[in-house]
Amino acid sequence: MFNNLHVSLTTPALLFPAISLLLLAYTNRFFALAALIRQLSHAGKPVNDNQIRNLKQRINLIRKMQEAGVSSFALCVLCMIFLYTGFNQTGSIIFGISLLLLLYSLILSVIEIRISVDALNIHLKELSK
């Protein structure tokens, strides 16, 4: 199945900058969300149950995004180790798994963005009352 597939040592290395930037973006989203939650808790105003549910969903999604991104990064490193030591087929399989984890992380990111937009719509709805 993977006999014709050849992944060179530089192939997974190409993902390092992309994954690093992605993890930085995820961390920034997490910090922005954490700041928002702290701001809401110090405001002393009652918080809409929909907003709380939305924030909990987003926190969990960001955690999963970060976990998948870090796992993808770690598997890229592991892939490179296998390729470097001559285990090309194993390295190729690990690289494929790394790509799947990266894809999963990106899908979660899109879901989190959609939930974030829903949160803004809830806020806009409250402002228009």
mmCIF file of N, CA and C in Angstrom:
data_model
loop_
_atom_site.group_PDB
_atom_site.id
_atom_site.type_symbol
_atom_site.label_atom_id
_atom_site.label_comp_id
_atom_site.label_asym_id
_atom_site.label_seq_id
_atom_site.Cartn_x
_atom_site.Cartn_y
_atom_site.Cartn_z
ATOM 1 N N MET A 1 0.823 -1.195 0.000
ATOM 2 C CA MET A 1 0.000 0.000 0.000
ATOM 3 C C MET A 1 0.866 1.257 0.000
ATOM 4 N N PHE A 2 1.908 1.288 0.834
ATOM 5 C CA PHE A 2 2.763 2.463 0.928
ATOM 6 C C PHE A 2 4.092 2.252 0.198
ATOM 7 N N ASN A 3 4.174 1.224 -0.639
ATOM 8 C CA ASN A 3 5.433 0.920 -1.314
ATOM 9 C C ASN A 3 5.883 2.041 -2.236
ATOM 10 N N ASN A 4 4.962 2.694 -2.927
ATOM 11 C CA ASN A 4 5.316 3.747 -3.874
ATOM 12 C C ASN A 4 5.406 5.120 -3.222
ATOM 13 N N LEU A 5 5.010 5.206 -1.967
ATOM 14 C CA LEU A 5 5.008 6.482 -1.265
ATOM 15 C C LEU A 5 6.397 6.745 -0.697
ATOM 16 N N HIS A 6 6.955 7.898 -1.053
ATOM 17 C CA HIS A 6 8.267 8.258 -0.514
ATOM 18 C C HIS A 6 8.177 9.650 0.093
ATOM 19 N N VAL A 7 8.425 9.712 1.380
ATOM 20 C CA VAL A 7 8.450 10.982 2.093
ATOM 21 C C VAL A 7 9.902 11.257 2.450
ATOM 22 N N SER A 8 10.421 12.389 2.008
ATOM 23 C CA SER A 8 11.809 12.731 2.348
ATOM 24 C C SER A 8 11.847 13.398 3.717
ATOM 25 N N LEU A 9 13.022 13.543 4.234
ATOM 26 C CA LEU A 9 13.205 14.149 5.550
ATOM 27 C C LEU A 9 12.729 15.600 5.579
ATOM 28 N N THR A 10 12.790 16.268 4.448
ATOM 29 C CA THR A 10 12.377 17.676 4.411
ATOM 30 C C THR A 10 10.864 17.858 4.349
ATOM 31 N N THR A 11 10.129 16.828 3.953
ATOM 32 C CA THR A 11 8.672 16.960 3.824
ATOM 33 C C THR A 11 8.009 17.302 5.152
ATOM 34 N N PRO A 12 8.211 16.528 6.219
ATOM 35 C CA PRO A 12 7.589 16.917 7.495
ATOM 36 C C PRO A 12 8.170 18.215 8.053
ATOM 37 N N ALA A 13 9.423 18.496 7.726
ATOM 38 C CA ALA A 13 10.041 19.735 8.202
ATOM 39 C C ALA A 13 9.335 20.963 7.631
ATOM 40 N N LEU A 14 8.724 20.819 6.462
ATOM 41 C CA LEU A 14 7.991 21.934 5.858
ATOM 42 C C LEU A 14 6.781 22.347 6.702
ATOM 43 N N LEU A 15 6.263 21.415 7.484
ATOM 44 C CA LEU A 15 5.096 21.720 8.306
ATOM 45 C C LEU A 15 5.443 22.457 9.595
ATOM 46 N N PHE A 16 6.699 22.442 10.002
ATOM 47 C CA PHE A 16 7.075 23.053 11.276
ATOM 48 C C PHE A 16 6.648 24.515 11.397
ATOM 49 N N PRO A 17 6.964 25.367 10.421
ATOM 50 C CA PRO A 17 6.532 26.760 10.563
ATOM 51 C C PRO A 17 5.010 26.904 10.563
ATOM 52 N N ALA A 18 4.348 26.126 9.734
ATOM 53 C CA ALA A 18 2.879 26.228 9.659
ATOM 54 C C ALA A 18 2.237 25.808 10.979
ATOM 55 N N ILE A 19 2.676 24.684 11.520
ATOM 56 C CA ILE A 19 2.098 24.205 12.771
ATOM 57 C C ILE A 19 2.437 25.166 13.909
ATOM 58 N N SER A 20 3.646 25.693 13.919
ATOM 59 C CA SER A 20 4.038 26.649 14.969
ATOM 60 C C SER A 20 3.154 27.886 14.941
ATOM 61 N N LEU A 21 2.911 28.413 13.756
ATOM 62 C CA LEU A 21 2.041 29.589 13.646
ATOM 63 C C LEU A 21 0.604 29.268 14.024
ATOM 64 N N LEU A 22 0.171 28.091 13.659
ATOM 65 C CA LEU A 22 -1.182 27.663 14.011
ATOM 66 C C LEU A 22 -1.336 27.555 15.530
ATOM 67 N N LEU A 23 -0.355 26.969 16.187
ATOM 68 C CA LEU A 23 -0.409 26.855 17.645
ATOM 69 C C LEU A 23 -0.368 28.229 18.307
ATOM 70 N N LEU A 24 0.386 29.148 17.746
ATOM 71 C CA LEU A 24 0.409 30.515 18.266
ATOM 72 C C LEU A 24 -0.965 31.173 18.132
ATOM 73 N N ALA A 25 -1.607 30.971 16.991
ATOM 74 C CA ALA A 25 -2.956 31.523 16.788
ATOM 75 C C ALA A 25 -3.940 30.911 17.781
ATOM 76 N N TYR A 26 -3.831 29.600 18.001
ATOM 77 C CA TYR A 26 -4.714 28.933 18.966
ATOM 78 C C TYR A 26 -4.486 29.470 20.376
ATOM 79 N N THR A 27 -3.236 29.692 20.727
ATOM 80 C CA THR A 27 -2.914 30.225 22.048
ATOM 81 C C THR A 27 -3.474 31.633 22.209
ATOM 82 N N ASN A 28 -3.370 32.439 21.182
ATOM 83 C CA ASN A 28 -3.931 33.791 21.235
ATOM 84 C C ASN A 28 -5.446 33.745 21.405
ATOM 85 N N ARG A 29 -6.098 32.823 20.725
ATOM 86 C CA ARG A 29 -7.553 32.685 20.873
ATOM 87 C C ARG A 29 -7.902 32.267 22.296
ATOM 88 N N PHE A 30 -7.095 31.368 22.844
ATOM 89 C CA PHE A 30 -7.331 30.921 24.219
ATOM 90 C C PHE A 30 -7.180 32.084 25.195
ATOM 91 N N PHE A 31 -6.105 32.871 25.051
ATOM 92 C CA PHE A 31 -5.880 33.996 25.959
ATOM 93 C C PHE A 31 -6.977 35.045 25.831
ATOM 94 N N ALA A 32 -7.438 35.297 24.613
ATOM 95 C CA ALA A 32 -8.527 36.259 24.414
ATOM 96 C C ALA A 32 -9.805 35.763 25.084
ATOM 97 N N LEU A 33 -10.077 34.484 24.963
ATOM 98 C CA LEU A 33 -11.267 33.909 25.586
ATOM 99 C C LEU A 33 -11.145 33.931 27.108
ATOM 100 N N ALA A 34 -9.968 33.611 27.622
ATOM 101 C CA ALA A 34 -9.740 33.638 29.072
ATOM 102 C C ALA A 34 -9.929 35.057 29.611
ATOM 103 N N ALA A 35 -9.429 36.052 28.882
ATOM 104 C CA ALA A 35 -9.591 37.444 29.299
ATOM 105 C C ALA A 35 -11.061 37.837 29.303
ATOM 106 N N LEU A 36 -11.799 37.391 28.295
ATOM 107 C CA LEU A 36 -13.232 37.682 28.228
ATOM 108 C C LEU A 36 -13.972 37.065 29.414
ATOM 109 N N ILE A 37 -13.646 35.834 29.735
ATOM 110 C CA ILE A 37 -14.302 35.158 30.861
ATOM 111 C C ILE A 37 -13.984 35.873 32.172
ATOM 112 N N ARG A 38 -12.729 36.259 32.348
ATOM 113 C CA ARG A 38 -12.353 36.996 33.567
ATOM 114 C C ARG A 38 -13.070 38.338 33.634
ATOM 115 N N GLN A 39 -13.182 38.996 32.493
ATOM 116 C CA GLN A 39 -13.874 40.287 32.427
ATOM 117 C C GLN A 39 -15.347 40.117 32.793
ATOM 118 N N LEU A 40 -15.965 39.061 32.289
ATOM 119 C CA LEU A 40 -17.374 38.813 32.603
ATOM 120 C C LEU A 40 -17.568 38.508 34.090
ATOM 121 N N SER A 41 -16.630 37.779 34.675
ATOM 122 C CA SER A 41 -16.779 37.417 36.084
ATOM 123 C C SER A 41 -16.562 38.612 37.004
ATOM 124 N N HIS A 42 -15.755 39.596 36.583
ATOM 125 C CA HIS A 42 -15.511 40.781 37.397
ATOM 126 C C HIS A 42 -16.529 41.890 37.156
ATOM 127 N N ALA A 43 -17.314 41.769 36.092
ATOM 128 C CA ALA A 43 -18.275 42.819 35.751
ATOM 129 C C ALA A 43 -19.415 42.888 36.754
ATOM 130 N N GLY A 44 -19.723 41.774 37.398
ATOM 131 C CA GLY A 44 -20.789 41.759 38.390
ATOM 132 C C GLY A 44 -22.184 41.703 37.808
ATOM 133 N N LYS A 45 -22.292 41.688 36.494
ATOM 134 C CA LYS A 45 -23.599 41.597 35.846
ATOM 135 C C LYS A 45 -23.926 40.126 35.610
ATOM 136 N N PRO A 46 -25.219 39.788 35.619
ATOM 137 C CA PRO A 46 -25.575 38.400 35.299
ATOM 138 C C PRO A 46 -25.219 38.075 33.842
ATOM 139 N N VAL A 47 -24.737 36.865 33.648
ATOM 140 C CA VAL A 47 -24.329 36.433 32.312
ATOM 141 C C VAL A 47 -25.378 35.471 31.773
ATOM 142 N N ASN A 48 -25.751 35.690 30.548
ATOM 143 C CA ASN A 48 -26.734 34.860 29.860
ATOM 144 C C ASN A 48 -26.269 33.397 29.843
ATOM 145 N N ASP A 49 -27.195 32.465 30.122
ATOM 146 C CA ASP A 49 -26.856 31.035 30.104
ATOM 147 C C ASP A 49 -26.329 30.591 28.748
ATOM 148 N N ASN A 50 -26.876 31.172 27.674
ATOM 149 C CA ASN A 50 -26.380 30.840 26.331
ATOM 150 C C ASN A 50 -24.920 31.251 26.162
ATOM 151 N N GLN A 51 -24.566 32.393 26.746
ATOM 152 C CA GLN A 51 -23.177 32.846 26.664
ATOM 153 C C GLN A 51 -22.244 31.910 27.424
ATOM 154 N N ILE A 52 -22.659 31.492 28.602
ATOM 155 C CA ILE A 52 -21.836 30.580 29.403
ATOM 156 C C ILE A 52 -21.656 29.254 28.672
ATOM 157 N N ARG A 53 -22.728 28.725 28.131
ATOM 158 C CA ARG A 53 -22.651 27.470 27.375
ATOM 159 C C ARG A 53 -21.727 27.630 26.168
ATOM 160 N N ASN A 54 -21.851 28.751 25.499
ATOM 161 C CA ASN A 54 -21.023 29.054 24.341
ATOM 162 C C ASN A 54 -19.542 29.132 24.723
ATOM 163 N N LEU A 55 -19.243 29.817 25.822
ATOM 164 C CA LEU A 55 -17.862 29.949 26.276
ATOM 165 C C LEU A 55 -17.261 28.589 26.662
ATOM 166 N N LYS A 56 -18.057 27.759 27.319
ATOM 167 C CA LYS A 56 -17.579 26.418 27.688
ATOM 168 C C LYS A 56 -17.266 25.588 26.446
ATOM 169 N N GLN A 57 -18.131 25.667 25.451
ATOM 170 C CA GLN A 57 -17.896 24.946 24.194
ATOM 171 C C GLN A 57 -16.607 25.410 23.541
ATOM 172 N N ARG A 58 -16.423 26.712 23.504
ATOM 173 C CA ARG A 58 -15.238 27.265 22.854
ATOM 174 C C ARG A 58 -13.959 26.884 23.591
ATOM 175 N N ILE A 59 -13.991 26.901 24.913
ATOM 176 C CA ILE A 59 -12.810 26.507 25.689
ATOM 177 C C ILE A 59 -12.448 25.057 25.387
ATOM 178 N N ASN A 60 -13.440 24.182 25.386
ATOM 179 C CA ASN A 60 -13.181 22.765 25.104
ATOM 180 C C ASN A 60 -12.655 22.568 23.685
ATOM 181 N N LEU A 61 -13.228 23.285 22.737
ATOM 182 C CA LEU A 61 -12.754 23.166 21.350
ATOM 183 C C LEU A 61 -11.320 23.657 21.203
ATOM 184 N N ILE A 62 -10.997 24.772 21.836
ATOM 185 C CA ILE A 62 -9.632 25.296 21.742
ATOM 186 C C ILE A 62 -8.654 24.314 22.375
ATOM 187 N N ARG A 63 -9.039 23.706 23.483
ATOM 188 C CA ARG A 63 -8.171 22.700 24.101
ATOM 189 C C ARG A 63 -7.926 21.536 23.150
ATOM 190 N N LYS A 64 -8.985 21.054 22.509
ATOM 191 C CA LYS A 64 -8.844 19.951 21.558
ATOM 192 C C LYS A 64 -8.019 20.369 20.339
ATOM 193 N N MET A 65 -8.204 21.614 19.880
ATOM 194 C CA MET A 65 -7.421 22.124 18.753
ATOM 195 C C MET A 65 -5.941 22.127 19.100
ATOM 196 N N GLN A 66 -5.630 22.618 20.303
ATOM 197 C CA GLN A 66 -4.241 22.667 20.739
ATOM 198 C C GLN A 66 -3.659 21.264 20.893
ATOM 199 N N GLU A 67 -4.421 20.358 21.477
ATOM 200 C CA GLU A 67 -3.947 18.985 21.655
ATOM 201 C C GLU A 67 -3.666 18.325 20.305
ATOM 202 N N ALA A 68 -4.582 18.499 19.360
ATOM 203 C CA ALA A 68 -4.392 17.900 18.035
ATOM 204 C C ALA A 68 -3.201 18.539 17.321
ATOM 205 N N GLY A 69 -3.044 19.850 17.443
ATOM 206 C CA GLY A 69 -1.921 20.540 16.817
ATOM 207 C C GLY A 69 -0.581 20.118 17.401
ATOM 208 N N VAL A 70 -0.509 20.023 18.727
ATOM 209 C CA VAL A 70 0.732 19.596 19.373
ATOM 210 C C VAL A 70 1.034 18.140 19.025
ATOM 211 N N SER A 71 0.010 17.308 19.001
ATOM 212 C CA SER A 71 0.203 15.896 18.621
ATOM 213 C C SER A 71 0.694 15.783 17.189
ATOM 214 N N SER A 72 0.140 16.592 16.308
ATOM 215 C CA SER A 72 0.586 16.605 14.920
ATOM 216 C C SER A 72 2.054 17.013 14.830
ATOM 217 N N PHE A 73 2.424 18.025 15.583
ATOM 218 C CA PHE A 73 3.804 18.499 15.612
ATOM 219 C C PHE A 73 4.737 17.403 16.130
ATOM 220 N N ALA A 74 4.333 16.751 17.224
ATOM 221 C CA ALA A 74 5.150 15.681 17.806
ATOM 222 C C ALA A 74 5.303 14.518 16.829
ATOM 223 N N LEU A 75 4.245 14.188 16.126
ATOM 224 C CA LEU A 75 4.334 13.096 15.154
ATOM 225 C C LEU A 75 5.207 13.471 13.956
ATOM 226 N N CYS A 76 5.235 14.749 13.597
ATOM 227 C CA CYS A 76 6.159 15.191 12.542
ATOM 228 C C CYS A 76 7.602 14.949 12.977
ATOM 229 N N VAL A 77 7.892 15.271 14.226
ATOM 230 C CA VAL A 77 9.244 15.040 14.743
ATOM 231 C C VAL A 77 9.547 13.544 14.756
ATOM 232 N N LEU A 78 8.596 12.750 15.238
ATOM 233 C CA LEU A 78 8.779 11.296 15.269
ATOM 234 C C LEU A 78 8.965 10.750 13.857
ATOM 235 N N CYS A 79 8.198 11.255 12.923
ATOM 236 C CA CYS A 79 8.327 10.866 11.522
ATOM 237 C C CYS A 79 9.736 11.128 11.018
ATOM 238 N N MET A 80 10.248 12.297 11.336
ATOM 239 C CA MET A 80 11.596 12.647 10.891
ATOM 240 C C MET A 80 12.644 11.712 11.497
ATOM 241 N N ILE A 81 12.438 11.321 12.737
ATOM 242 C CA ILE A 81 13.366 10.379 13.377
ATOM 243 C C ILE A 81 13.350 9.047 12.639
ATOM 244 N N PHE A 82 12.157 8.559 12.336
ATOM 245 C CA PHE A 82 12.053 7.296 11.605
ATOM 246 C C PHE A 82 12.661 7.401 10.208
ATOM 247 N N LEU A 83 12.388 8.505 9.520
ATOM 248 C CA LEU A 83 12.977 8.690 8.187
ATOM 249 C C LEU A 83 14.497 8.773 8.266
ATOM 250 N N TYR A 84 14.991 9.472 9.271
ATOM 251 C CA TYR A 84 16.436 9.636 9.438
ATOM 252 C C TYR A 84 17.124 8.299 9.711
ATOM 253 N N THR A 85 16.448 7.427 10.440
ATOM 254 C CA THR A 85 17.047 6.131 10.779
ATOM 255 C C THR A 85 16.778 5.069 9.716
ATOM 256 N N GLY A 86 16.122 5.446 8.621
ATOM 257 C CA GLY A 86 15.933 4.525 7.505
ATOM 258 C C GLY A 86 14.626 3.752 7.497
ATOM 259 N N PHE A 87 13.742 4.025 8.427
ATOM 260 C CA PHE A 87 12.445 3.356 8.469
ATOM 261 C C PHE A 87 11.425 4.202 7.698
ATOM 262 N N ASN A 88 11.600 4.228 6.374
ATOM 263 C CA ASN A 88 10.807 5.116 5.521
ATOM 264 C C ASN A 88 9.321 4.802 5.535
ATOM 265 N N GLN A 89 8.963 3.538 5.500
ATOM 266 C CA GLN A 89 7.543 3.177 5.471
ATOM 267 C C GLN A 89 6.858 3.590 6.773
ATOM 268 N N THR A 90 7.499 3.296 7.899
ATOM 269 C CA THR A 90 6.936 3.696 9.197
ATOM 270 C C THR A 90 6.857 5.218 9.284
ATOM 271 N N GLY A 91 7.900 5.899 8.836
ATOM 272 C CA GLY A 91 7.899 7.359 8.844
ATOM 273 C C GLY A 91 6.790 7.940 7.994
ATOM 274 N N SER A 92 6.541 7.309 6.848
ATOM 275 C CA SER A 92 5.465 7.780 5.967
ATOM 276 C C SER A 92 4.099 7.612 6.617
ATOM 277 N N ILE A 93 3.897 6.498 7.289
ATOM 278 C CA ILE A 93 2.617 6.264 7.974
ATOM 279 C C ILE A 93 2.420 7.274 9.096
ATOM 280 N N ILE A 94 3.471 7.507 9.869
ATOM 281 C CA ILE A 94 3.383 8.477 10.961
ATOM 282 C C ILE A 94 3.116 9.878 10.412
ATOM 283 N N PHE A 95 3.742 10.198 9.290
ATOM 284 C CA PHE A 95 3.498 11.502 8.671
ATOM 285 C C PHE A 95 2.034 11.628 8.248
ATOM 286 N N GLY A 96 1.473 10.559 7.703
ATOM 287 C CA GLY A 96 0.055 10.569 7.325
ATOM 288 C C GLY A 96 -0.847 10.805 8.519
ATOM 289 N N ILE A 97 -0.532 10.149 9.641
ATOM 290 C CA ILE A 97 -1.317 10.350 10.868
ATOM 291 C C ILE A 97 -1.175 11.789 11.347
ATOM 292 N N SER A 98 0.027 12.325 11.220
ATOM 293 C CA SER A 98 0.265 13.714 11.604
ATOM 294 C C SER A 98 -0.596 14.664 10.779
ATOM 295 N N LEU A 99 -0.680 14.395 9.487
ATOM 296 C CA LEU A 99 -1.510 15.229 8.615
ATOM 297 C C LEU A 99 -2.991 15.133 8.985
ATOM 298 N N LEU A 100 -3.429 13.932 9.342
ATOM 299 C CA LEU A 100 -4.830 13.761 9.760
ATOM 300 C C LEU A 100 -5.124 14.538 11.040
ATOM 301 N N LEU A 101 -4.182 14.513 11.979
ATOM 302 C CA LEU A 101 -4.370 15.283 13.212
ATOM 303 C C LEU A 101 -4.390 16.777 12.930
ATOM 304 N N LEU A 102 -3.560 17.209 12.000
ATOM 305 C CA LEU A 102 -3.558 18.618 11.620
ATOM 306 C C LEU A 102 -4.895 18.999 10.981
ATOM 307 N N LEU A 103 -5.413 18.140 10.134
ATOM 308 C CA LEU A 103 -6.714 18.381 9.515
ATOM 309 C C LEU A 103 -7.814 18.446 10.572
ATOM 310 N N TYR A 104 -7.774 17.519 11.530
ATOM 311 C CA TYR A 104 -8.745 17.512 12.632
ATOM 312 C C TYR A 104 -8.671 18.831 13.408
ATOM 313 N N SER A 105 -7.467 19.300 13.673
ATOM 314 C CA SER A 105 -7.277 20.559 14.380
ATOM 315 C C SER A 105 -7.880 21.729 13.605
ATOM 316 N N LEU A 106 -7.686 21.731 12.294
ATOM 317 C CA LEU A 106 -8.232 22.804 11.458
ATOM 318 C C LEU A 106 -9.760 22.763 11.409
ATOM 319 N N ILE A 107 -10.318 21.564 11.355
ATOM 320 C CA ILE A 107 -11.782 21.434 11.363
ATOM 321 C C ILE A 107 -12.354 21.963 12.675
ATOM 322 N N LEU A 108 -11.695 21.606 13.789
ATOM 323 C CA LEU A 108 -12.130 22.128 15.088
ATOM 324 C C LEU A 108 -12.033 23.642 15.129
ATOM 325 N N SER A 109 -11.024 24.184 14.482
ATOM 326 C CA SER A 109 -10.857 25.632 14.434
ATOM 327 C C SER A 109 -12.031 26.298 13.721
ATOM 328 N N VAL A 110 -12.464 25.718 12.628
ATOM 329 C CA VAL A 110 -13.618 26.261 11.895
ATOM 330 C C VAL A 110 -14.873 26.193 12.763
ATOM 331 N N ILE A 111 -15.056 25.089 13.467
ATOM 332 C CA ILE A 111 -16.218 24.946 14.357
ATOM 333 C C ILE A 111 -16.163 26.009 15.450
ATOM 334 N N GLU A 112 -14.975 26.229 16.022
ATOM 335 C CA GLU A 112 -14.833 27.228 17.080
ATOM 336 C C GLU A 112 -15.119 28.623 16.554
ATOM 337 N N ILE A 113 -14.697 28.909 15.345
ATOM 338 C CA ILE A 113 -14.979 30.215 14.739
ATOM 339 C C ILE A 113 -16.485 30.401 14.570
ATOM 340 N N ARG A 114 -17.168 29.359 14.138
ATOM 341 C CA ARG A 114 -18.620 29.461 13.964
ATOM 342 C C ARG A 114 -19.318 29.702 15.305
ATOM 343 N N ILE A 115 -18.861 29.043 16.353
ATOM 344 C CA ILE A 115 -19.440 29.250 17.683
ATOM 345 C C ILE A 115 -19.148 30.669 18.161
ATOM 346 N N SER A 116 -17.965 31.164 17.858
ATOM 347 C CA SER A 116 -17.605 32.536 18.218
ATOM 348 C C SER A 116 -18.529 33.541 17.535
ATOM 349 N N VAL A 117 -18.831 33.287 16.281
ATOM 350 C CA VAL A 117 -19.763 34.155 15.555
ATOM 351 C C VAL A 117 -21.151 34.085 16.185
ATOM 352 N N ASP A 118 -21.573 32.890 16.584
ATOM 353 C CA ASP A 118 -22.853 32.751 17.281
ATOM 354 C C ASP A 118 -22.866 33.571 18.565
ATOM 355 N N ALA A 119 -21.736 33.573 19.282
ATOM 356 C CA ALA A 119 -21.641 34.355 20.517
ATOM 357 C C ALA A 119 -21.798 35.842 20.233
ATOM 358 N N LEU A 120 -21.172 36.295 19.165
ATOM 359 C CA LEU A 120 -21.315 37.702 18.802
ATOM 360 C C LEU A 120 -22.754 38.035 18.428
ATOM 361 N N ASN A 121 -23.420 37.115 17.765
ATOM 362 C CA ASN A 121 -24.827 37.338 17.416
ATOM 363 C C ASN A 121 -25.706 37.395 18.658
ATOM 364 N N ILE A 122 -25.406 36.561 19.659
ATOM 365 C CA ILE A 122 -26.145 36.616 20.932
ATOM 366 C C ILE A 122 -25.939 37.989 21.568
ATOM 367 N N HIS A 123 -24.709 38.444 21.566
ATOM 368 C CA HIS A 123 -24.398 39.754 22.154
ATOM 369 C C HIS A 123 -25.099 40.879 21.393
ATOM 370 N N LEU A 124 -25.075 40.812 20.089
ATOM 371 C CA LEU A 124 -25.756 41.840 19.282
ATOM 372 C C LEU A 124 -27.262 41.822 19.538
ATOM 373 N N LYS A 125 -27.821 40.635 19.716
ATOM 374 C CA LYS A 125 -29.246 40.518 19.995
ATOM 375 C C LYS A 125 -29.592 41.189 21.327
ATOM 376 N N GLU A 126 -28.718 40.999 22.323
ATOM 377 C CA GLU A 126 -28.951 41.629 23.626
ATOM 378 C C GLU A 126 -28.802 43.139 23.541
ATOM 379 N N LEU A 127 -27.888 43.609 22.714
ATOM 380 C CA LEU A 127 -27.697 45.048 22.564
ATOM 381 C C LEU A 127 -28.887 45.727 21.877
ATOM 382 N N SER A 128 -29.574 44.969 21.036
ATOM 383 C CA SER A 128 -30.696 45.558 20.291
ATOM 384 C C SER A 128 -31.984 45.580 21.087
ATOM 385 N N LYS A 129 -31.975 45.036 22.292
ATOM 386 C CA LYS A 129 -33.208 45.036 23.127
ATOM 387 C C LYS A 129 -33.482 46.389 23.687
#
